[in-house]
Tab-separated table of C-alpha atoms in Angstrom:
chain	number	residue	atom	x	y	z
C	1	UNK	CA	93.829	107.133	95.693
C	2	UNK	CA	92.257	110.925	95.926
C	3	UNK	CA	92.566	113.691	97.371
C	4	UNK	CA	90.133	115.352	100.050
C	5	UNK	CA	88.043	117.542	97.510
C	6	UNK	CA	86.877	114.543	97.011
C	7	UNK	CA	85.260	113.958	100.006
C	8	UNK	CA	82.594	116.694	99.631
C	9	UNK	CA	81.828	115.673	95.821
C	10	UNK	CA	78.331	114.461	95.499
C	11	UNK	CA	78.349	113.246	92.241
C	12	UNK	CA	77.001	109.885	90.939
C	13	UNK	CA	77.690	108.252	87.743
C	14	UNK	CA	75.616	105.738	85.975
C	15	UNK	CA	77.745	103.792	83.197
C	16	UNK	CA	75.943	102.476	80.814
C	17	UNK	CA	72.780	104.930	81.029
C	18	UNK	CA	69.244	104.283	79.171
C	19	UNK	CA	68.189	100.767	79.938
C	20	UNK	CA	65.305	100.454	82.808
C	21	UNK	CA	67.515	99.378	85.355
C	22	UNK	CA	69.475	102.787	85.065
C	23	UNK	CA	66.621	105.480	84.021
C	24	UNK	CA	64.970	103.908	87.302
C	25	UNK	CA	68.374	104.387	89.167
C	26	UNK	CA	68.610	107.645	88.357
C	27	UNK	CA	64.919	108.185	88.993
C	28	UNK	CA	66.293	106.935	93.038
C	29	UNK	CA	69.584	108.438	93.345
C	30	UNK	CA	67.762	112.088	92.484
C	31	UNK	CA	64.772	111.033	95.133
C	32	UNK	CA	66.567	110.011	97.883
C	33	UNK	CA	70.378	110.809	97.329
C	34	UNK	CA	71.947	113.656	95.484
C	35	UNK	CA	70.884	116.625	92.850
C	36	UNK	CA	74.231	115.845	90.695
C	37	UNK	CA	74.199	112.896	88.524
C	38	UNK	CA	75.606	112.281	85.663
C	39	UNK	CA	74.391	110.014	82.552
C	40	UNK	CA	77.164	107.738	80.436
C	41	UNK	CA	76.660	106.056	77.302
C	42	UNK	CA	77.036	106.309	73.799
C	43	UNK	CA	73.465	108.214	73.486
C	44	UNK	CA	72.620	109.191	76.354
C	45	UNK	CA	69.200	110.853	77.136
C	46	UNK	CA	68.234	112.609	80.543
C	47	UNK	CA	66.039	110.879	83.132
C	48	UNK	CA	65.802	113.754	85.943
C	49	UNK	CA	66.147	117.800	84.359
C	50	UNK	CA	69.563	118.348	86.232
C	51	UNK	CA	71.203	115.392	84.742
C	52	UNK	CA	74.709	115.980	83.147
C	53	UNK	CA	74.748	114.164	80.082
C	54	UNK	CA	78.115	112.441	78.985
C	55	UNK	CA	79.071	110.522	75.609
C	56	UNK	CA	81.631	107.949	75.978
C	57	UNK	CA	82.529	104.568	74.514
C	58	UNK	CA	83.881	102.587	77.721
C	59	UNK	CA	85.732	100.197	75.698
C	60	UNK	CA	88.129	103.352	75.124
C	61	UNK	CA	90.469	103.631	78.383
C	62	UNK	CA	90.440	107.735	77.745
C	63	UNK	CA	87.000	108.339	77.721
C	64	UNK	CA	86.075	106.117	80.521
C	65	UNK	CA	88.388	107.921	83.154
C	66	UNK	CA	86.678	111.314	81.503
C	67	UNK	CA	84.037	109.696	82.253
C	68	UNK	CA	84.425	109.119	85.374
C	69	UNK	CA	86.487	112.014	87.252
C	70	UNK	CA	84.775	114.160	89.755
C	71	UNK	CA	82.763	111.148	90.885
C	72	UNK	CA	82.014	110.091	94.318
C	73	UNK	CA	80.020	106.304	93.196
C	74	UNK	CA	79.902	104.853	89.578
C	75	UNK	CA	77.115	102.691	88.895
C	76	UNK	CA	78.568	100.154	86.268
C	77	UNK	CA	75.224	99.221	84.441
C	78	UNK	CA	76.516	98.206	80.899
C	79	UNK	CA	74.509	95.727	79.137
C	80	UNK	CA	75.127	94.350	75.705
C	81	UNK	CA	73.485	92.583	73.095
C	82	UNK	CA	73.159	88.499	74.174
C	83	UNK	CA	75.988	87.558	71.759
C	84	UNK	CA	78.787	85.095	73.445
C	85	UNK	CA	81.247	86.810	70.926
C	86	UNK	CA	80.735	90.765	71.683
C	87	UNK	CA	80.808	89.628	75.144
C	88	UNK	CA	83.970	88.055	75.206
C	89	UNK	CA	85.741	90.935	73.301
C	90	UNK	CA	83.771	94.126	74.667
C	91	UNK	CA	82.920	93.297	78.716
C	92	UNK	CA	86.096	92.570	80.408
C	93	UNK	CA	87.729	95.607	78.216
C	94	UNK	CA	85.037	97.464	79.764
C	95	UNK	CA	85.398	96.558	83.267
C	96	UNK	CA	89.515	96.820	83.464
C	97	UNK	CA	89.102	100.230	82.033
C	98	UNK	CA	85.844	101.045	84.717
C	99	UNK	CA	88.134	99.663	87.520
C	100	UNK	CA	91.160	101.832	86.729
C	101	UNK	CA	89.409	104.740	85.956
C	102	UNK	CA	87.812	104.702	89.548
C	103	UNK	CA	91.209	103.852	91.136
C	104	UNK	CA	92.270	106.698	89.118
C	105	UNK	CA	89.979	109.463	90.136
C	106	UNK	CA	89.360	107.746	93.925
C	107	UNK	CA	85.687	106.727	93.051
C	108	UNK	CA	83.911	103.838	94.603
C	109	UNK	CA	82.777	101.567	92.359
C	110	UNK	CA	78.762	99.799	92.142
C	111	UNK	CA	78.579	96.862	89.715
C	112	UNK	CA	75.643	95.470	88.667
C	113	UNK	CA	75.708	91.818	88.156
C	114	UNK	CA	73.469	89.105	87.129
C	115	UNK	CA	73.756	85.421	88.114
C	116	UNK	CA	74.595	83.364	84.749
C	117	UNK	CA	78.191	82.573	86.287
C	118	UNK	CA	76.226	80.321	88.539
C	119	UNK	CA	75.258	76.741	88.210
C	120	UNK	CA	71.720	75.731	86.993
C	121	UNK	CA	71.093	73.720	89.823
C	122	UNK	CA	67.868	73.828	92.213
C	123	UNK	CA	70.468	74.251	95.545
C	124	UNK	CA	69.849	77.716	97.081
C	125	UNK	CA	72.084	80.378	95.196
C	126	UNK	CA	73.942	82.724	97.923
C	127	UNK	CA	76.418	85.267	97.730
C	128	UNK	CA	79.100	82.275	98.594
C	129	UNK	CA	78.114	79.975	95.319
C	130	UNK	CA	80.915	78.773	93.747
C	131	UNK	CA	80.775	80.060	90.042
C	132	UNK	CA	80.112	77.023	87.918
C	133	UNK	CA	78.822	78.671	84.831
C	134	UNK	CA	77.379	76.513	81.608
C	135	UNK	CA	78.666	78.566	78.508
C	136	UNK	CA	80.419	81.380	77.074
C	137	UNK	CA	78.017	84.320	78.524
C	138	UNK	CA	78.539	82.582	81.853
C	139	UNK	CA	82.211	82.277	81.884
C	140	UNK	CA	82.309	86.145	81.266
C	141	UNK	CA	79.926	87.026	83.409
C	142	UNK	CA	82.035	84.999	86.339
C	143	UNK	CA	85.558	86.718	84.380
C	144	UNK	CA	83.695	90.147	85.626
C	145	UNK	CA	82.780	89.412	88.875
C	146	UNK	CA	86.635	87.943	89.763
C	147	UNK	CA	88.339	90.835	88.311
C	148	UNK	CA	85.653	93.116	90.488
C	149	UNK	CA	86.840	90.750	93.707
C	150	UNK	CA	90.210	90.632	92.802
C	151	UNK	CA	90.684	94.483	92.342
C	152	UNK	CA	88.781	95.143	95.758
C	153	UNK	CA	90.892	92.849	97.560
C	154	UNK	CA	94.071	94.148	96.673
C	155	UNK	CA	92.466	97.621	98.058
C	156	UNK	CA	92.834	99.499	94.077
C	157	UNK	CA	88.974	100.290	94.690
C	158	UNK	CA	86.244	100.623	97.153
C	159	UNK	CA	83.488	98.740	95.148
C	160	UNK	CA	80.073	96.384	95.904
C	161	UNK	CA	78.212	93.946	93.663
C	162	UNK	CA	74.634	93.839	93.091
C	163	UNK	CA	73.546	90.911	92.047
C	164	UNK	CA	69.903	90.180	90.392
C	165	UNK	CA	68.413	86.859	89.119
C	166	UNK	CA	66.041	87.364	85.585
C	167	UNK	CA	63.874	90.252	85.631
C	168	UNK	CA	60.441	91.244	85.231
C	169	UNK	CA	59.362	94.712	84.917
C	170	UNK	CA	57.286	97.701	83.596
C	171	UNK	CA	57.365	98.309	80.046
C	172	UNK	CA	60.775	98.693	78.624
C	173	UNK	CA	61.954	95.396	81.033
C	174	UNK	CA	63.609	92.885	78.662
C	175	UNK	CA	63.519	89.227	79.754
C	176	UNK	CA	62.187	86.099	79.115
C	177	UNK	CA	59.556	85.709	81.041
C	178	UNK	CA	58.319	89.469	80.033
C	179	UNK	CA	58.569	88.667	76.046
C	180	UNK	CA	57.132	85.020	76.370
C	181	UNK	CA	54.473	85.521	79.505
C	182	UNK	CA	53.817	88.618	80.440
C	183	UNK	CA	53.817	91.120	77.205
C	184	UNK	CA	51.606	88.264	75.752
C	185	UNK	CA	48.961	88.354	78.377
C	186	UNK	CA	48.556	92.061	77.814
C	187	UNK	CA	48.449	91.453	74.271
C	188	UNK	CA	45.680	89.141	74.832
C	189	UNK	CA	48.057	86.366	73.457
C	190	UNK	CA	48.449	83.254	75.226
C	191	UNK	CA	51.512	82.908	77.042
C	192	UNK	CA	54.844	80.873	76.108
C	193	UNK	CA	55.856	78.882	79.073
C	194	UNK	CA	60.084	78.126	78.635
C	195	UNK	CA	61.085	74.591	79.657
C	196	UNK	CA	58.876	74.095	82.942
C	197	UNK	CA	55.577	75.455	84.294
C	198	UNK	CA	56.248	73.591	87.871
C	199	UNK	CA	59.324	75.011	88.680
C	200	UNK	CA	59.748	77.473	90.686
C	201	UNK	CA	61.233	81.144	89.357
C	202	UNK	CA	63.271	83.773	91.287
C	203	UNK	CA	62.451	86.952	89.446
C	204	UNK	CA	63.526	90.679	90.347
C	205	UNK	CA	61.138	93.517	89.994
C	206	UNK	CA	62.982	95.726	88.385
C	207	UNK	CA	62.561	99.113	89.887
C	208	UNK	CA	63.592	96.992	93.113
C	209	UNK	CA	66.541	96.177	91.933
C	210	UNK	CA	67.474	99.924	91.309
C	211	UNK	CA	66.243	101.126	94.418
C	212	UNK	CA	68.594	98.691	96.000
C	213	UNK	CA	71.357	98.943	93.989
C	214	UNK	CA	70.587	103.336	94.986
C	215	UNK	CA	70.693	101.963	98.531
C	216	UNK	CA	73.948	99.993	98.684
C	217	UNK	CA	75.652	102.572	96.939
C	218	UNK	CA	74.889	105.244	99.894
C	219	UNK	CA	75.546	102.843	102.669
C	220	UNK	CA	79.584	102.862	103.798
C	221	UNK	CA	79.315	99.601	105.136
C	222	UNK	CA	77.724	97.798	101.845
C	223	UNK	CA	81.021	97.892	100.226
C	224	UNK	CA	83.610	95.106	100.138
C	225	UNK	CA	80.930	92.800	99.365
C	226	UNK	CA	78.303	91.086	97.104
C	227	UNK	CA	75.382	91.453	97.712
C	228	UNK	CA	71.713	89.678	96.216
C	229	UNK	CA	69.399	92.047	95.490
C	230	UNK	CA	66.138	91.440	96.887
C	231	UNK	CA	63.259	89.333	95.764
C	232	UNK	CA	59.768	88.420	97.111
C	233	UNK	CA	60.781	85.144	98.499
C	234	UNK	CA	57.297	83.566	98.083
C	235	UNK	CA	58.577	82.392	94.898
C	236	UNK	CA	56.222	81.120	92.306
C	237	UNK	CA	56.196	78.357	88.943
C	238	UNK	CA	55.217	79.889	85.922
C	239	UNK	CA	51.633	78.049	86.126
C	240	UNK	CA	51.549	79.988	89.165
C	241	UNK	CA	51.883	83.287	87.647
C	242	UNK	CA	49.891	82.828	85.128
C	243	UNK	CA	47.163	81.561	87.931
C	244	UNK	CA	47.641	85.138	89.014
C	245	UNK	CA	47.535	86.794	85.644
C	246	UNK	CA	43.967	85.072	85.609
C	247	UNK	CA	42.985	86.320	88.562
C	248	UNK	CA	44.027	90.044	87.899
C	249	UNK	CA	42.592	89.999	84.203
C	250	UNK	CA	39.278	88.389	85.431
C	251	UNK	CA	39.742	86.006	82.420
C	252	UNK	CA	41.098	82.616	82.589
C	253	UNK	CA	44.513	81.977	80.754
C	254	UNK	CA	45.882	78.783	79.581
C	255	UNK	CA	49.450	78.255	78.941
C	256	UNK	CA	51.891	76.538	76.626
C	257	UNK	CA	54.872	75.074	77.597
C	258	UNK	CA	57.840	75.608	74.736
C	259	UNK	CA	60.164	72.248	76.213
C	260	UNK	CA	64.026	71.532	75.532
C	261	UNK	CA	63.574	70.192	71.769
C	262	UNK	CA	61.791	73.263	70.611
C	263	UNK	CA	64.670	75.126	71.619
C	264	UNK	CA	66.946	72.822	70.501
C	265	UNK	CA	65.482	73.100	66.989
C	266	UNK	CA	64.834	76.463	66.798
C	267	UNK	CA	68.504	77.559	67.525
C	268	UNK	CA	69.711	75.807	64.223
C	269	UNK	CA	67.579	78.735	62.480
C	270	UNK	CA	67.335	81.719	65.061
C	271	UNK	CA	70.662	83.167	66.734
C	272	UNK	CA	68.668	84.664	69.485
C	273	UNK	CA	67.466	80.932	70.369
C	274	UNK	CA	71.002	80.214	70.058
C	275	UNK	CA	72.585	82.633	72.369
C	276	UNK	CA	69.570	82.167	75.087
C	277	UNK	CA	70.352	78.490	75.171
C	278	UNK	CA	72.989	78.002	77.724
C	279	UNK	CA	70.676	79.386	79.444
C	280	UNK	CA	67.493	77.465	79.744
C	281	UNK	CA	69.030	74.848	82.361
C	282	UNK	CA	68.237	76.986	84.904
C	283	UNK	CA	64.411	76.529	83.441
C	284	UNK	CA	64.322	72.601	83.962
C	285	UNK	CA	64.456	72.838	88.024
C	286	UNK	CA	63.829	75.191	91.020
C	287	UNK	CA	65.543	78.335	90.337
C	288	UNK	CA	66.456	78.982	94.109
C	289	UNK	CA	67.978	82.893	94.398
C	290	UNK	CA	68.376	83.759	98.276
C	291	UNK	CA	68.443	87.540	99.199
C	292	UNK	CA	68.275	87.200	103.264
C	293	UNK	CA	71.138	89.065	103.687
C	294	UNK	CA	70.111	92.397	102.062
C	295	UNK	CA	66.977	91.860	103.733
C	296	UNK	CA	68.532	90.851	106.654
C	297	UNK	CA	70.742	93.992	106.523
C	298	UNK	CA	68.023	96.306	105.359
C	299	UNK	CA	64.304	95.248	107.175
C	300	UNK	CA	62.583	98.289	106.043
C	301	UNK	CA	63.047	98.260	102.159
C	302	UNK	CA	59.694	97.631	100.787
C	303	UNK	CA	60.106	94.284	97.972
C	304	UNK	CA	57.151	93.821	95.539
C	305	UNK	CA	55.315	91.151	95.695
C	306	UNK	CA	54.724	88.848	92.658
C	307	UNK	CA	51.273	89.661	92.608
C	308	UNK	CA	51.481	93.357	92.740
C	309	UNK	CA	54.253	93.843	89.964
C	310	UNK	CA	51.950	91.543	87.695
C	311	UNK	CA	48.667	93.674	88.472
C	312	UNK	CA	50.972	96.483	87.437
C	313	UNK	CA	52.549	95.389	84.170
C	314	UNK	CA	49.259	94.410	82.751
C	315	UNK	CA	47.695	97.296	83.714
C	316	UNK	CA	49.806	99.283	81.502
């Protein structure tokens, strides 16, 4: 595995450096954790003035173990383009080559997940949900998440997964309900509802998830497992949010709600539509994601509310 160097090495990696999940990681590791932390990707750009900047294509086995070395926890971040193809050739190239690089060089290993590997289904999503995923995106997705398992139970790595349902977020957060609700609000727009205003959403504040993802990372007893990142569990329908929106602008809001066939037609003409389709299942019916057991585990970690992340996106 390592030797005992190792040991003292403070050093944390984040793979796949510049999106807002890891600029706010980095933001928390530098906080709360360590001084030395080093920034991976093709271009990447520093978030704290001590970072150690590192360019590296981690579909090359070479550079991802350079990489790597000298690091205590690597923060696999990575997200591509939604395209079912590049996803299938690039992601589970880049995780065998993460996982042997940190079985190489003794480093534990943090994966960031999301949950498209599971089924669209109101039942509650835990971290024992059988992976029953409804496309291509979703069969990789559940492809990374075995070879993560697999490779920690056969003891090659020391490693955790973070798992997040759809974000929302301060500027820079990329999701649907961002791009069709909230960026529209603030742009005085009114809002796209996908699929269903009644049911009700799980969403992750993003600088939550970070600061959790930060968290598990630093706690020895987080790893061998998966773990949901945590939510405000007072989950809400979309005509619910926008309720709040209302109530935060001071101006009321209507809504429209974009159903199935909209999609269905659009994605003949619009690849984006396409790709996001296997998707919108999960909009028809409760989406149901259960994080007791991080909060269960960690009672003290402040989780924004619903209201409070919306007063703060459209108050940028």
């Amino acid at each position: 595995m390592t030797t005992n160097h190792q040991e003292k090495n403070t050093m944390q990696t984040i793979l796949g450096a510049g999106g807002p999940i890891a600029d706010e990681l980095a933001r928390e590791l530098f906080r709360n954790h360590t001084k030395e932390i080093r920034l991976v990707s093709r271009k990447p750009v520093k978030v704290n003035d001590t970072d150690e900047l590192v360019v590296a294509d981690l579909t090359d086995a070479e550079a991802t173990s350079r990489a790597v070395a000298g690091s205590k926890i690597a923060y696999l971040t990575v997200g591509l383009p939604l395209n079912s193809e590049l996803w299938e050739r690039q992601f589970p190239v880049i995780m065998r080559n993460v996982i042997d690089a940190c079985a190489e060089h003794g480093t534990k290993l943090v994966f960031f997940d999301n949950t498209y590997m599971y089924p669209g289904t109101p039942a509650p999503q835990t971290e024992h949900t059988a992976y029953q995923p409804g496309g291509r995106k979703g069969r990789v997705r559940g492809q990374l998440a075995t070879m993560m398992l697999d490779a920690m139970d056969a003891g090659r790595i020391k490693g955790l997964i973070g798992r997040a349902p759809e974000f929302y977020g301060p500027k820079g957060t990329k999701s649907y309900t961002n791009t069709l609700v909230f960026d529209r609000i603030r742009a005085g727009k009114r809002p796209f509802v996908p699929v269903s205003a009644t049911a009700k959403r799980s969403l992750i504040w993003t600088p939550d998830a970070s600061r959790a993802l930060a968290l598990l990372g630093n706690t020895p007893d987080a790893y061998g497992q998966t773990w949901h990142l945590p939510i405000d569990p007072n989950r809400k329908t979309y005509a619910e949010l926008v309720g709040i929106a209302s109530e935060v602008t001071g101006r009321r809001i209507g809504y429209t709600v974009l159903p199935m066939f909209v999609f269905r037609i659009g994605r003949r003409f619009n690849p984006t539509l396409d790709e996001m389709f296997e998707l919108l299942a999960r909009y028809r019916q409760d989406n149901v994601f259960d994080s007791s057991k991080f909060a269960a585990r960690f009672p003290d970690f402040p989780v924004t509310t619903y209201r409070k992340g919306i007063e703060q996106i459209l108050a940028e």
